[in-house]
């Protein structure tokens, strides 16, 4: 997480130097930063669900919704940056390889957890 904060600070410094014009490198750096924050949010959800189920407690859906809202904010920032790039005549989305995409296709995965009660019923 500290690395991502440093990357964000670097992107901001680059932005200060570049001025108000669209900066492809700055936008790409910010998108990478936002993708890292999305990954962190998804990992936090997974850790929360795992620990909650492991200890036999009930999931707090408000907490999960808060994680999801945070992820949505980061995705919205990515969308804004990509739209800004497109307006300036640059397609920044093609600058990212498939390997740069954070957990693409993993949203909504089946999180069914087998417990001793569900195993006995089969």
Short mmCIF file of C-alpha atoms in Angstrom, two decimals:
data_model
loop_
_atom_site.label_atom_id
_atom_site.label_comp_id
_atom_site.label_asym_id
_atom_site.label_seq_id
_atom_site.Cartn_x
_atom_site.Cartn_y
_atom_site.Cartn_z
CA UNK A 1 0.00 0.00 0.00
CA UNK A 2 2.89 2.37 0.79
CA UNK A 3 4.26 1.78 -2.70
CA UNK A 4 0.92 2.81 -4.21
CA UNK A 5 0.90 5.99 -2.10
CA UNK A 6 4.41 6.83 -3.30
CA UNK A 7 3.33 6.21 -6.88
CA UNK A 8 0.40 8.57 -6.33
CA UNK A 9 2.69 11.26 -4.95
CA UNK A 10 4.97 10.84 -7.94
CA UNK A 11 2.03 11.13 -10.33
CA UNK A 12 0.92 14.34 -8.59
CA UNK A 13 4.42 15.84 -8.83
CA UNK A 14 4.59 14.97 -12.50
CA UNK A 15 1.18 16.61 -12.95
CA UNK A 16 2.34 19.80 -11.25
CA UNK A 17 5.27 20.06 -13.63
CA UNK A 18 3.22 19.25 -16.73
CA UNK A 19 0.62 21.94 -16.14
CA UNK A 20 -2.99 21.88 -17.30
CA UNK A 21 -2.48 20.08 -20.61
CA UNK A 22 -3.31 16.40 -20.87
CA UNK A 23 -0.31 14.30 -19.91
CA UNK A 24 -0.44 10.74 -21.20
CA UNK A 25 2.20 9.49 -18.74
CA UNK A 26 0.52 11.14 -15.78
CA UNK A 27 -2.85 9.65 -16.71
CA UNK A 28 -1.38 6.19 -17.19
CA UNK A 29 0.33 6.42 -13.79
CA UNK A 30 -2.89 7.52 -12.12
CA UNK A 31 -4.82 4.69 -13.77
CA UNK A 32 -2.26 2.19 -12.51
CA UNK A 33 -2.58 3.71 -9.05
CA UNK A 34 -6.38 3.46 -9.15
CA UNK A 35 -6.19 -0.15 -10.34
CA UNK A 36 -3.93 -0.92 -7.41
CA UNK A 37 -6.47 0.61 -5.04
CA UNK A 38 -9.22 -1.49 -6.65
CA UNK A 39 -7.10 -4.59 -6.11
CA UNK A 40 -6.53 -3.60 -2.47
CA UNK A 41 -10.28 -3.13 -1.98
CA UNK A 42 -11.09 -6.52 -3.47
CA UNK A 43 -8.45 -8.16 -1.31
CA UNK A 44 -9.93 -6.44 1.75
CA UNK A 45 -13.37 -7.84 0.91
CA UNK A 46 -11.91 -11.32 0.51
CA UNK A 47 -9.99 -11.12 3.77
CA UNK A 48 -13.04 -9.82 5.61
CA UNK A 49 -15.32 -12.56 4.23
CA UNK A 50 -12.77 -15.28 4.93
CA UNK A 51 -12.04 -14.19 8.50
CA UNK A 52 -15.72 -13.63 9.27
CA UNK A 53 -16.75 -17.06 8.00
CA UNK A 54 -13.72 -18.74 9.56
CA UNK A 55 -14.70 -17.43 12.98
CA UNK A 56 -18.37 -18.28 12.52
CA UNK A 57 -19.67 -14.73 12.60
CA UNK A 58 -22.30 -13.15 10.36
CA UNK A 59 -21.24 -11.01 7.45
CA UNK A 60 -21.91 -7.28 7.78
CA UNK A 61 -23.30 -6.43 4.35
CA UNK A 62 -23.01 -2.69 5.08
CA UNK A 63 -19.28 -3.16 5.47
CA UNK A 64 -19.07 -5.07 2.19
CA UNK A 65 -21.15 -2.38 0.46
CA UNK A 66 -18.72 0.24 1.78
CA UNK A 67 -15.80 -1.68 0.26
CA UNK A 68 -17.73 -1.93 -3.03
CA UNK A 69 -18.51 1.81 -3.01
CA UNK A 70 -14.82 2.55 -2.56
CA UNK A 71 -13.97 0.27 -5.47
CA UNK A 72 -16.64 1.98 -7.59
CA UNK A 73 -15.09 5.40 -6.82
CA UNK A 74 -11.70 4.21 -8.06
CA UNK A 75 -13.27 2.74 -11.20
CA UNK A 76 -15.09 6.02 -11.82
CA UNK A 77 -11.75 7.84 -11.60
CA UNK A 78 -10.28 5.45 -14.17
CA UNK A 79 -13.28 6.07 -16.43
CA UNK A 80 -12.81 9.86 -16.09
CA UNK A 81 -9.12 9.62 -16.93
CA UNK A 82 -9.83 7.44 -19.97
CA UNK A 83 -12.56 9.83 -21.15
CA UNK A 84 -10.20 12.79 -20.74
CA UNK A 85 -7.58 10.94 -22.77
CA UNK A 86 -10.09 10.16 -25.49
CA UNK A 87 -11.13 13.84 -25.66
CA UNK A 88 -7.52 14.81 -26.15
CA UNK A 89 -7.25 12.37 -29.04
CA UNK A 90 -5.36 9.64 -27.21
CA UNK A 91 -6.65 6.13 -26.51
CA UNK A 92 -5.05 5.33 -23.19
CA UNK A 93 -6.95 2.08 -22.67
CA UNK A 94 -4.87 0.39 -25.39
CA UNK A 95 -1.71 1.27 -23.44
CA UNK A 96 -2.47 -1.42 -20.90
CA UNK A 97 -1.72 -5.05 -21.55
CA UNK A 98 -4.07 -7.81 -20.41
CA UNK A 99 -1.65 -8.47 -17.53
CA UNK A 100 -2.27 -4.95 -16.18
CA UNK A 101 -5.97 -5.61 -15.66
CA UNK A 102 -6.67 -6.25 -11.99
CA UNK A 103 -8.79 -9.34 -11.36
CA UNK A 104 -10.74 -8.93 -14.59
CA UNK A 105 -13.65 -11.33 -14.71
CA UNK A 106 -13.43 -12.19 -11.02
CA UNK A 107 -16.27 -9.98 -9.80
CA UNK A 108 -19.26 -11.97 -8.66
CA UNK A 109 -17.35 -15.22 -8.27
CA UNK A 110 -19.12 -17.98 -6.37
CA UNK A 111 -18.15 -17.54 -2.72
CA UNK A 112 -19.98 -20.63 -1.42
CA UNK A 113 -18.20 -22.01 1.59
CA UNK A 114 -18.79 -25.59 2.64
CA UNK A 115 -19.37 -26.01 6.32
CA UNK A 116 -19.77 -29.31 8.20
CA UNK A 117 -23.56 -28.82 8.06
CA UNK A 118 -23.67 -28.46 4.25
CA UNK A 119 -21.30 -31.41 3.71
CA UNK A 120 -23.52 -33.76 5.78
CA UNK A 121 -26.62 -32.91 3.73
CA UNK A 122 -25.15 -34.18 0.47
#
